[in-house]
Amino acid sequence: MNFKALCQATILSIVIAGPAVASAVKQTKGDFEDKFRQLEEVLPTPNDYRNAAGEPGKEYWQQQVDYKINVKLDEKKRRLSASQTITYKNNSPYTLKYIWLQLEQNRFKPDSIAERSGDFGGIGRRGPASSKASGNTPAKVSIGELRRQQYYADNTIGYDITKVTDKRGNKLKITITGAQARIDLAEALEPGDDFVFNIDFAYNILEENAVSARSGFEHFPDDANEGGNDIFLLAQWFPRVAAFSDYEAWHNKEFLGRGEFTLEFGDYDVSMTVPADHIVSSTGVLDNPSSVLTKTQRKRLEQAKTAKRPVMIVTAQEALENEKAGTTKTKTWRFKAENVRDFAWASSRKFMWDAKGYKQGGKEQPFVMAMSFFPKEGGELWSKYSTESVIHTLDVYSRYTFDYPYPTAISVNGPVGGMEYPMISFNGPRTTRHEDGSRTYTLAEKQFLIGVVIHEVGHNYFPMIVNSDERQWTWMDEGLNSFLDGVAGREWDPTIPWGVEPRDITSYMKSNVQVPVMTQSDSVLRLGPNAYTKPAAALNILREVIMGRDLFDFAFKEYAVRWKNKRPTPSDFFRTMEEASGMDLDWFWNGWFYTTDHVDISLDKVYKLRLDTKNPDIDFDRRRQEEANKPGTLFLERNEAEGVKTWVELNPDVSDFHDKNDRWTVTNKERNKYNEMLNKLKPWERTALERAVAEDKNYYVMDFTNVGGLVMPILLEMTYTDGTKESLHIPAEIWRRAPKNVSKLIVTEKGKELASVVVDPLWQTADTDVENNHYPRQIIESRIEAFKKEKSKAMKSRDIMHDIKTELKEVKPKVYKK
Ligand SMILES: [Zn+2]
């Protein structure tokens, strides 16, 4: 519509009468914030490597890094030593003069940035809880933190790199800076060329329970009568080549302990020499089963392929025998993995092992072997649920993304609470042993096990296959994965709290301690809600409320498939979701990912309006009624009660025209004006007016305030006086010109009267204050607790006169049962 037509169209404006309705736009110049501003201004410019649709571009490339590693586990010294040969394939269009390595074991050395930049009691410090001393209250340091400090003092930590050579054996210059190293190439590496080099290294394996490291050993002192055994979880264990990408070049941002790992895809050939009675679990496929497994174990593995429930490959009894025996002999296990972006493994003589085949179908990987490795401490909790949870994960995740591309999927119990690597994951929950030797687990431990296995196995999809940069954007793997683990989890058992519902994020979103989701991992305050729950809840809302399942699922799958075995960035995700769904979601990414705004929509007022007929014989009488309906004044009421008579009442013989008429008396002057107005109307205008007057509908105007700042759809539930209910979904775009206050007109038939209105009655939008969602407001139910006043501190001081008589109790010996 052009401007002239717009003016014409507004000539006939009908007055809807009622109390003064505030104008819709309640903002002042300079106060306006464009919540719908297009993200193109913020996102990187599309190019031939990643295009405007959010797809890999026509010139997309990524590097490939293959590893051949021979590694030896010295159980007694708890030390790994290895030789590795790395083949680096430069698929980029650039010439490289050096190669960067990630040396994550060095992150625990005193001279790493991670250690030197640790702040006392800072938010995000894993382990110690502390606060500054104030008055008589001392500052606090956890005993766990004391243990960590003592562990650092007592042990040599970090890599011992003994040799770096090219394939001819010529020494290469290596420069180690903290948890990274640069290897200078004698000759520049041209596009399309390979560079092969060797690194010999060793390091002392960290004790995971002393230093939270996502890997390490765990000692079982309770096994003293059985030799005192360890579980070794080996991850971030070899010097790994840093990623090199089209948008960041070398991803050489040092590991600070939070932002995890992004690496290149490659093929691995790893031989692990371990004590002969150890069972090894690893990324990849066992290449030499006949030399490390017994005939019986191999037979059981065959049975497991088609079994209904997991089959024990190493039974509890066999694991117990291994634990007791001990050995000085070694065995070498060889695993090969193709097209994975990392490689982890586990080794212990404590391991039981169960397996069950999963027939996935499809062309790429029709059969997957799901397996679990756990000590007796895992017990029935593990034998019942671990491997089944692995299969459930593959089943659900593949529906929303792509077929699982690897031949194995593994869950290993050890000291790490939950951590993911390609094909293999480490999961912590265990049973508790009682005096009579029995083992039990709580409901919470059961829920934790199922939840953590689904989550960590789910990480195969994000970020192991959809290879986002965890060091920069934790939400890209944790958020997407938490969203999908919530989908899978609720398909397993919806009574388990999955923490992905909109209501799970409201208190965090209202809190002051937060940063936008789009914040580099190490700078995030409260990583859990920021990188897991908030993006997961956001995607949940996007799916269920804003896009609908059809559009969302199509777009989400498109993202997963486009970036399978490739390296997406946040913009690729944002763009794909919009491109594939046909929806402008920039306002959503803006609000949920780039700000700390929260959702709080208040329904402030509801007006009921009636259309003026313009006919003075009708409208004047209505005005007269409105006046009469207003309450009288207290003064007059009391005068009346006291029997005070007015002059007019006392002198009825004196009256005139004005006593018989009021200001609403209609004259022909008004009637003529009305008739003139009718005569001037075009036929269609008169028809429209007369019809509207005849229908006499109810015009409800609702005033909303966006208290939280985040623009969202307004979900209305309207209840009418006849008991019927109606739902209305007002798209978020209603806020586009007035992000702070909007009004909405709802028209109902005559007689269809609105009784009450609720915004978001089912708590689907993460509205942080649901009290202001009701119109009329509701009484808020809550609790009050009686308490006994405590004695003052001075009165509670030590009664030494009495306490001196106390009997001394012994300190328990230092043994404990797991
Ligand atoms: Zn995770």
PDB file of C-alpha atoms in Angstrom, residues 409-623:
ATOM      1  CA  ALA A 409      29.822 -47.301  21.197  1.00  0.00           C
ATOM      2  CA  ILE A 410      31.232 -47.686  24.699  1.00  0.00           C
ATOM      3  CA  SER A 411      30.543 -46.648  28.283  1.00  0.00           C
ATOM      4  CA  VAL A 412      33.390 -47.068  30.811  1.00  0.00           C
ATOM      5  CA  ASN A 413      33.160 -46.646  34.563  1.00  0.00           C
ATOM      6  CA  GLY A 414      36.007 -44.857  36.277  1.00  0.00           C
ATOM      7  CA  PRO A 415      36.866 -41.801  38.309  1.00  0.00           C
ATOM      8  CA  VAL A 416      35.566 -39.295  35.735  1.00  0.00           C
ATOM      9  CA  GLY A 417      31.960 -38.250  36.359  1.00  0.00           C
ATOM     10  CA  GLY A 418      31.171 -37.959  32.679  1.00  0.00           C
ATOM     11  CA  MET A 419      33.349 -37.283  29.652  1.00  0.00           C
ATOM     12  CA  GLU A 420      33.100 -38.042  25.976  1.00  0.00           C
ATOM     13  CA  TYR A 421      35.465 -39.154  23.239  1.00  0.00           C
ATOM     14  CA  PRO A 422      34.810 -40.757  19.851  1.00  0.00           C
ATOM     15  CA  MET A 423      33.112 -44.135  20.373  1.00  0.00           C
ATOM     16  CA  ILE A 424      34.074 -44.166  24.072  1.00  0.00           C
ATOM     17  CA  SER A 425      32.750 -42.321  27.119  1.00  0.00           C
ATOM     18  CA  PHE A 426      33.681 -42.251  30.810  1.00  0.00           C
ATOM     19  CA  ASN A 427      30.817 -42.335  33.297  1.00  0.00           C
ATOM     20  CA  GLY A 428      31.026 -42.140  37.085  1.00  0.00           C
ATOM     21  CA  PRO A 429      28.022 -43.475  39.050  1.00  0.00           C
ATOM     22  CA  ARG A 430      28.472 -46.591  41.185  1.00  0.00           C
ATOM     23  CA  THR A 431      26.866 -48.774  43.815  1.00  0.00           C
ATOM     24  CA  THR A 432      27.494 -48.671  47.569  1.00  0.00           C
ATOM     25  CA  ARG A 433      28.797 -51.729  49.372  1.00  0.00           C
ATOM     26  CA  HIS A 434      27.314 -52.702  52.740  1.00  0.00           C
ATOM     27  CA  GLU A 435      28.679 -54.701  55.694  1.00  0.00           C
ATOM     28  CA  ASP A 436      27.063 -57.923  54.467  1.00  0.00           C
ATOM     29  CA  GLY A 437      28.791 -57.553  51.087  1.00  0.00           C
ATOM     30  CA  SER A 438      25.641 -56.573  49.220  1.00  0.00           C
ATOM     31  CA  ARG A 439      25.549 -53.564  46.909  1.00  0.00           C
ATOM     32  CA  THR A 440      22.739 -51.059  46.445  1.00  0.00           C
ATOM     33  CA  TYR A 441      22.209 -47.842  44.545  1.00  0.00           C
ATOM     34  CA  THR A 442      19.839 -44.958  45.116  1.00  0.00           C
ATOM     35  CA  LEU A 443      17.209 -43.746  42.695  1.00  0.00           C
ATOM     36  CA  ALA A 444      19.362 -40.651  42.131  1.00  0.00           C
ATOM     37  CA  GLU A 445      22.371 -42.827  41.244  1.00  0.00           C
ATOM     38  CA  LYS A 446      20.257 -44.825  38.800  1.00  0.00           C
ATOM     39  CA  GLN A 447      18.958 -41.645  37.193  1.00  0.00           C
ATOM     40  CA  PHE A 448      22.474 -40.229  37.079  1.00  0.00           C
ATOM     41  CA  LEU A 449      23.847 -43.326  35.363  1.00  0.00           C
ATOM     42  CA  ILE A 450      21.169 -43.453  32.666  1.00  0.00           C
ATOM     43  CA  GLY A 451      21.366 -39.685  32.211  1.00  0.00           C
ATOM     44  CA  VAL A 452      25.128 -39.449  32.023  1.00  0.00           C
ATOM     45  CA  VAL A 453      25.484 -42.411  29.634  1.00  0.00           C
ATOM     46  CA  ILE A 454      22.889 -40.932  27.281  1.00  0.00           C
ATOM     47  CA  HIS A 455      24.609 -37.553  27.503  1.00  0.00           C
ATOM     48  CA  GLU A 456      28.182 -38.742  26.986  1.00  0.00           C
ATOM     49  CA  VAL A 457      27.341 -41.258  24.259  1.00  0.00           C
ATOM     50  CA  GLY A 458      25.222 -38.523  22.686  1.00  0.00           C
ATOM     51  CA  HIS A 459      28.360 -36.404  22.434  1.00  0.00           C
ATOM     52  CA  ASN A 460      29.437 -38.705  19.605  1.00  0.00           C
ATOM     53  CA  TYR A 461      27.044 -36.668  17.473  1.00  0.00           C
ATOM     54  CA  PHE A 462      27.954 -33.278  18.935  1.00  0.00           C
ATOM     55  CA  PRO A 463      30.905 -32.533  18.870  1.00  0.00           C
ATOM     56  CA  MET A 464      32.685 -35.740  17.867  1.00  0.00           C
ATOM     57  CA  ILE A 465      31.044 -35.945  14.439  1.00  0.00           C
ATOM     58  CA  VAL A 466      29.528 -32.480  14.046  1.00  0.00           C
ATOM     59  CA  ASN A 467      32.922 -31.045  14.934  1.00  0.00           C
ATOM     60  CA  SER A 468      32.211 -27.667  16.522  1.00  0.00           C
ATOM     61  CA  ASP A 469      34.897 -25.744  18.380  1.00  0.00           C
ATOM     62  CA  GLU A 470      34.385 -26.564  22.047  1.00  0.00           C
ATOM     63  CA  ARG A 471      37.211 -24.343  23.158  1.00  0.00           C
ATOM     64  CA  GLN A 472      35.300 -21.331  21.879  1.00  0.00           C
ATOM     65  CA  TRP A 473      31.643 -22.283  22.141  1.00  0.00           C
ATOM     66  CA  THR A 474      30.695 -24.813  24.777  1.00  0.00           C
ATOM     67  CA  TRP A 475      27.002 -24.376  23.980  1.00  0.00           C
ATOM     68  CA  MET A 476      27.481 -25.719  20.452  1.00  0.00           C
ATOM     69  CA  ASP A 477      28.169 -29.183  21.785  1.00  0.00           C
ATOM     70  CA  GLU A 478      26.794 -29.139  25.335  1.00  0.00           C
ATOM     71  CA  GLY A 479      23.671 -27.174  24.486  1.00  0.00           C
ATOM     72  CA  LEU A 480      22.757 -29.143  21.370  1.00  0.00           C
ATOM     73  CA  ASN A 481      23.658 -32.393  23.104  1.00  0.00           C
ATOM     74  CA  SER A 482      21.660 -31.527  26.236  1.00  0.00           C
ATOM     75  CA  PHE A 483      18.690 -30.697  24.038  1.00  0.00           C
ATOM     76  CA  LEU A 484      18.899 -34.120  22.363  1.00  0.00           C
ATOM     77  CA  ASP A 485      19.694 -35.992  25.592  1.00  0.00           C
ATOM     78  CA  GLY A 486      16.482 -34.457  26.895  1.00  0.00           C
ATOM     79  CA  VAL A 487      14.617 -35.838  23.885  1.00  0.00           C
ATOM     80  CA  ALA A 488      16.204 -39.278  24.317  1.00  0.00           C
ATOM     81  CA  GLY A 489      15.910 -39.159  28.094  1.00  0.00           C
ATOM     82  CA  ARG A 490      12.211 -38.406  28.124  1.00  0.00           C
ATOM     83  CA  GLU A 491      11.727 -41.266  25.693  1.00  0.00           C
ATOM     84  CA  TRP A 492      13.481 -43.498  28.248  1.00  0.00           C
ATOM     85  CA  ASP A 493      11.696 -42.250  31.372  1.00  0.00           C
ATOM     86  CA  PRO A 494      10.073 -38.830  31.629  1.00  0.00           C
ATOM     87  CA  THR A 495       9.969 -39.012  35.436  1.00  0.00           C
ATOM     88  CA  ILE A 496      13.746 -38.503  35.511  1.00  0.00           C
ATOM     89  CA  PRO A 497      14.498 -34.765  35.707  1.00  0.00           C
ATOM     90  CA  TRP A 498      16.288 -33.955  32.464  1.00  0.00           C
ATOM     91  CA  GLY A 499      16.753 -30.254  33.111  1.00  0.00           C
ATOM     92  CA  VAL A 500      15.828 -29.078  29.635  1.00  0.00           C
ATOM     93  CA  GLU A 501      12.307 -27.781  30.225  1.00  0.00           C
ATOM     94  CA  PRO A 502      11.678 -24.045  29.947  1.00  0.00           C
ATOM     95  CA  ARG A 503      10.827 -23.970  33.672  1.00  0.00           C
ATOM     96  CA  ASP A 504      14.301 -25.341  34.505  1.00  0.00           C
ATOM     97  CA  ILE A 505      16.032 -22.181  33.360  1.00  0.00           C
ATOM     98  CA  THR A 506      13.861 -19.363  34.761  1.00  0.00           C
ATOM     99  CA  SER A 507      15.696 -18.665  38.023  1.00  0.00           C
ATOM    100  CA  TYR A 508      19.060 -18.628  36.240  1.00  0.00           C
ATOM    101  CA  MET A 509      17.800 -16.296  33.540  1.00  0.00           C
ATOM    102  CA  LYS A 510      16.593 -13.845  36.156  1.00  0.00           C
ATOM    103  CA  SER A 511      19.858 -13.969  38.100  1.00  0.00           C
ATOM    104  CA  ASN A 512      22.615 -11.390  37.899  1.00  0.00           C
ATOM    105  CA  VAL A 513      25.466 -13.875  37.645  1.00  0.00           C
ATOM    106  CA  GLN A 514      25.349 -14.621  33.949  1.00  0.00           C
ATOM    107  CA  VAL A 515      26.809 -13.756  30.586  1.00  0.00           C
ATOM    108  CA  PRO A 516      25.343 -14.304  27.109  1.00  0.00           C
ATOM    109  CA  VAL A 517      25.442 -17.860  25.767  1.00  0.00           C
ATOM    110  CA  MET A 518      27.688 -16.491  23.000  1.00  0.00           C
ATOM    111  CA  THR A 519      30.637 -16.093  25.373  1.00  0.00           C
ATOM    112  CA  GLN A 520      33.936 -17.919  25.000  1.00  0.00           C
ATOM    113  CA  SER A 521      33.916 -21.016  27.172  1.00  0.00           C
ATOM    114  CA  ASP A 522      36.559 -20.053  29.730  1.00  0.00           C
ATOM    115  CA  SER A 523      34.895 -16.688  30.452  1.00  0.00           C
ATOM    116  CA  VAL A 524      31.452 -18.115  31.114  1.00  0.00           C
ATOM    117  CA  LEU A 525      30.007 -17.658  34.591  1.00  0.00           C
ATOM    118  CA  ARG A 526      28.070 -20.731  35.740  1.00  0.00           C
ATOM    119  CA  LEU A 527      28.832 -23.047  32.842  1.00  0.00           C
ATOM    120  CA  GLY A 528      26.039 -25.530  33.638  1.00  0.00           C
ATOM    121  CA  PRO A 529      23.032 -23.276  33.135  1.00  0.00           C
ATOM    122  CA  ASN A 530      24.788 -21.112  30.546  1.00  0.00           C
ATOM    123  CA  ALA A 531      26.137 -23.746  28.170  1.00  0.00           C
ATOM    124  CA  TYR A 532      23.828 -26.689  28.899  1.00  0.00           C
ATOM    125  CA  THR A 533      20.411 -25.801  30.286  1.00  0.00           C
ATOM    126  CA  LYS A 534      19.792 -22.419  28.665  1.00  0.00           C
ATOM    127  CA  PRO A 535      20.579 -23.399  25.065  1.00  0.00           C
ATOM    128  CA  ALA A 536      18.836 -26.763  25.570  1.00  0.00           C
ATOM    129  CA  ALA A 537      15.711 -25.071  26.948  1.00  0.00           C
ATOM    130  CA  ALA A 538      15.923 -22.490  24.151  1.00  0.00           C
ATOM    131  CA  LEU A 539      15.965 -25.223  21.498  1.00  0.00           C
ATOM    132  CA  ASN A 540      13.105 -26.957  23.270  1.00  0.00           C
ATOM    133  CA  ILE A 541      11.059 -23.752  23.099  1.00  0.00           C
ATOM    134  CA  LEU A 542      12.087 -23.195  19.506  1.00  0.00           C
ATOM    135  CA  ARG A 543      10.878 -26.679  18.632  1.00  0.00           C
ATOM    136  CA  GLU A 544       7.686 -26.926  20.644  1.00  0.00           C
ATOM    137  CA  VAL A 545       6.480 -23.316  20.697  1.00  0.00           C
ATOM    138  CA  ILE A 546       7.994 -21.246  17.924  1.00  0.00           C
ATOM    139  CA  MET A 547       8.783 -23.454  14.925  1.00  0.00           C
ATOM    140  CA  GLY A 548       6.740 -26.549  15.610  1.00  0.00           C
ATOM    141  CA  ARG A 549       8.204 -30.044  15.432  1.00  0.00           C
ATOM    142  CA  ASP A 550       8.014 -30.455  11.645  1.00  0.00           C
ATOM    143  CA  LEU A 551       9.954 -27.319  10.759  1.00  0.00           C
ATOM    144  CA  PHE A 552      12.393 -27.639  13.644  1.00  0.00           C
ATOM    145  CA  ASP A 553      13.204 -31.309  13.144  1.00  0.00           C
ATOM    146  CA  PHE A 554      13.761 -30.820   9.426  1.00  0.00           C
ATOM    147  CA  ALA A 555      16.091 -27.859   9.968  1.00  0.00           C
ATOM    148  CA  PHE A 556      17.961 -29.448  12.887  1.00  0.00           C
ATOM    149  CA  LYS A 557      18.587 -32.639  10.919  1.00  0.00           C
ATOM    150  CA  GLU A 558      19.690 -30.541   7.970  1.00  0.00           C
ATOM    151  CA  TYR A 559      22.275 -28.849  10.212  1.00  0.00           C
ATOM    152  CA  ALA A 560      23.530 -32.195  11.536  1.00  0.00           C
ATOM    153  CA  VAL A 561      23.769 -33.766   8.080  1.00  0.00           C
ATOM    154  CA  ARG A 562      25.406 -30.704   6.478  1.00  0.00           C
ATOM    155  CA  TRP A 563      28.107 -30.588   9.138  1.00  0.00           C
ATOM    156  CA  LYS A 564      28.631 -34.287   9.725  1.00  0.00           C
ATOM    157  CA  ASN A 565      32.401 -34.821   9.886  1.00  0.00           C
ATOM    158  CA  LYS A 566      32.879 -31.111   9.249  1.00  0.00           C
ATOM    159  CA  ARG A 567      33.521 -28.033  11.332  1.00  0.00           C
ATOM    160  CA  PRO A 568      30.523 -25.716  11.870  1.00  0.00           C
ATOM    161  CA  THR A 569      30.494 -22.323  13.596  1.00  0.00           C
ATOM    162  CA  PRO A 570      27.600 -20.679  15.461  1.00  0.00           C
ATOM    163  CA  SER A 571      26.641 -18.732  12.330  1.00  0.00           C
ATOM    164  CA  ASP A 572      26.358 -21.982  10.362  1.00  0.00           C
ATOM    165  CA  PHE A 573      23.893 -23.257  12.936  1.00  0.00           C
ATOM    166  CA  PHE A 574      21.869 -20.031  13.058  1.00  0.00           C
ATOM    167  CA  ARG A 575      21.779 -19.731   9.279  1.00  0.00           C
ATOM    168  CA  THR A 576      20.866 -23.354   8.626  1.00  0.00           C
ATOM    169  CA  MET A 577      17.994 -23.287  11.113  1.00  0.00           C
ATOM    170  CA  GLU A 578      16.537 -20.231   9.338  1.00  0.00           C
ATOM    171  CA  GLU A 579      17.338 -21.312   5.806  1.00  0.00           C
ATOM    172  CA  ALA A 580      15.826 -24.771   6.166  1.00  0.00           C
ATOM    173  CA  SER A 581      12.730 -23.665   8.057  1.00  0.00           C
ATOM    174  CA  GLY A 582      11.878 -20.488   6.172  1.00  0.00           C
ATOM    175  CA  MET A 583      11.631 -18.570   9.426  1.00  0.00           C
ATOM    176  CA  ASP A 584      13.373 -15.363  10.434  1.00  0.00           C
ATOM    177  CA  LEU A 585      14.777 -16.384  13.808  1.00  0.00           C
ATOM    178  CA  ASP A 586      17.270 -13.552  14.222  1.00  0.00           C
ATOM    179  CA  TRP A 587      15.231 -12.111  17.077  1.00  0.00           C
ATOM    180  CA  PHE A 588      15.431 -15.478  18.823  1.00  0.00           C
ATOM    181  CA  TRP A 589      19.212 -15.908  18.416  1.00  0.00           C
ATOM    182  CA  ASN A 590      19.634 -12.274  19.425  1.00  0.00           C
ATOM    183  CA  GLY A 591      17.633 -12.582  22.603  1.00  0.00           C
ATOM    184  CA  TRP A 592      18.592 -16.052  23.762  1.00  0.00           C
ATOM    185  CA  PHE A 593      22.221 -16.269  22.624  1.00  0.00           C
ATOM    186  CA  TYR A 594      23.550 -12.713  22.486  1.00  0.00           C
ATOM    187  CA  THR A 595      21.897 -11.115  25.552  1.00  0.00           C
ATOM    188  CA  THR A 596      21.143 -11.886  29.175  1.00  0.00           C
ATOM    189  CA  ASP A 597      17.551 -10.727  28.836  1.00  0.00           C
ATOM    190  CA  HIS A 598      14.957 -13.000  30.357  1.00  0.00           C
ATOM    191  CA  VAL A 599      11.362 -13.778  29.517  1.00  0.00           C
ATOM    192  CA  ASP A 600       8.778 -11.979  31.616  1.00  0.00           C
ATOM    193  CA  ILE A 601       5.637 -10.872  29.867  1.00  0.00           C
ATOM    194  CA  SER A 602       3.088  -9.141  32.073  1.00  0.00           C
ATOM    195  CA  LEU A 603      -0.575  -8.818  31.158  1.00  0.00           C
ATOM    196  CA  ASP A 604      -1.229  -5.431  32.728  1.00  0.00           C
ATOM    197  CA  LYS A 605      -4.772  -4.550  31.757  1.00  0.00           C
ATOM    198  CA  VAL A 606      -7.698  -5.853  29.784  1.00  0.00           C
ATOM    199  CA  TYR A 607     -10.277  -3.365  28.478  1.00  0.00           C
ATOM    200  CA  LYS A 608     -13.725  -4.304  27.257  1.00  0.00           C
ATOM    201  CA  LEU A 609     -14.865  -1.830  24.603  1.00  0.00           C
ATOM    202  CA  ARG A 610     -18.211  -1.311  22.912  1.00  0.00           C
ATOM    203  CA  LEU A 611     -18.590   0.191  19.462  1.00  0.00           C
ATOM    204  CA  ASP A 612     -20.350   3.593  19.376  1.00  0.00           C
ATOM    205  CA  THR A 613     -23.336   3.490  17.011  1.00  0.00           C
ATOM    206  CA  LYS A 614     -22.996   7.248  16.250  1.00  0.00           C
ATOM    207  CA  ASN A 615     -26.778   7.369  16.545  1.00  0.00           C
ATOM    208  CA  PRO A 616     -27.410   9.962  19.295  1.00  0.00           C
ATOM    209  CA  ASP A 617     -30.664   8.250  20.329  1.00  0.00           C
ATOM    210  CA  ILE A 618     -28.601   5.204  21.295  1.00  0.00           C
ATOM    211  CA  ASP A 619     -25.207   6.567  22.244  1.00  0.00           C
ATOM    212  CA  PHE A 620     -26.452   9.468  24.435  1.00  0.00           C
ATOM    213  CA  ASP A 621     -28.493   7.042  26.500  1.00  0.00           C
ATOM    214  CA  ARG A 622     -25.462   4.801  26.909  1.00  0.00           C
ATOM    215  CA  ARG A 623     -23.466   7.771  28.218  1.00  0.00           C
TER     216      ARG A 623
END
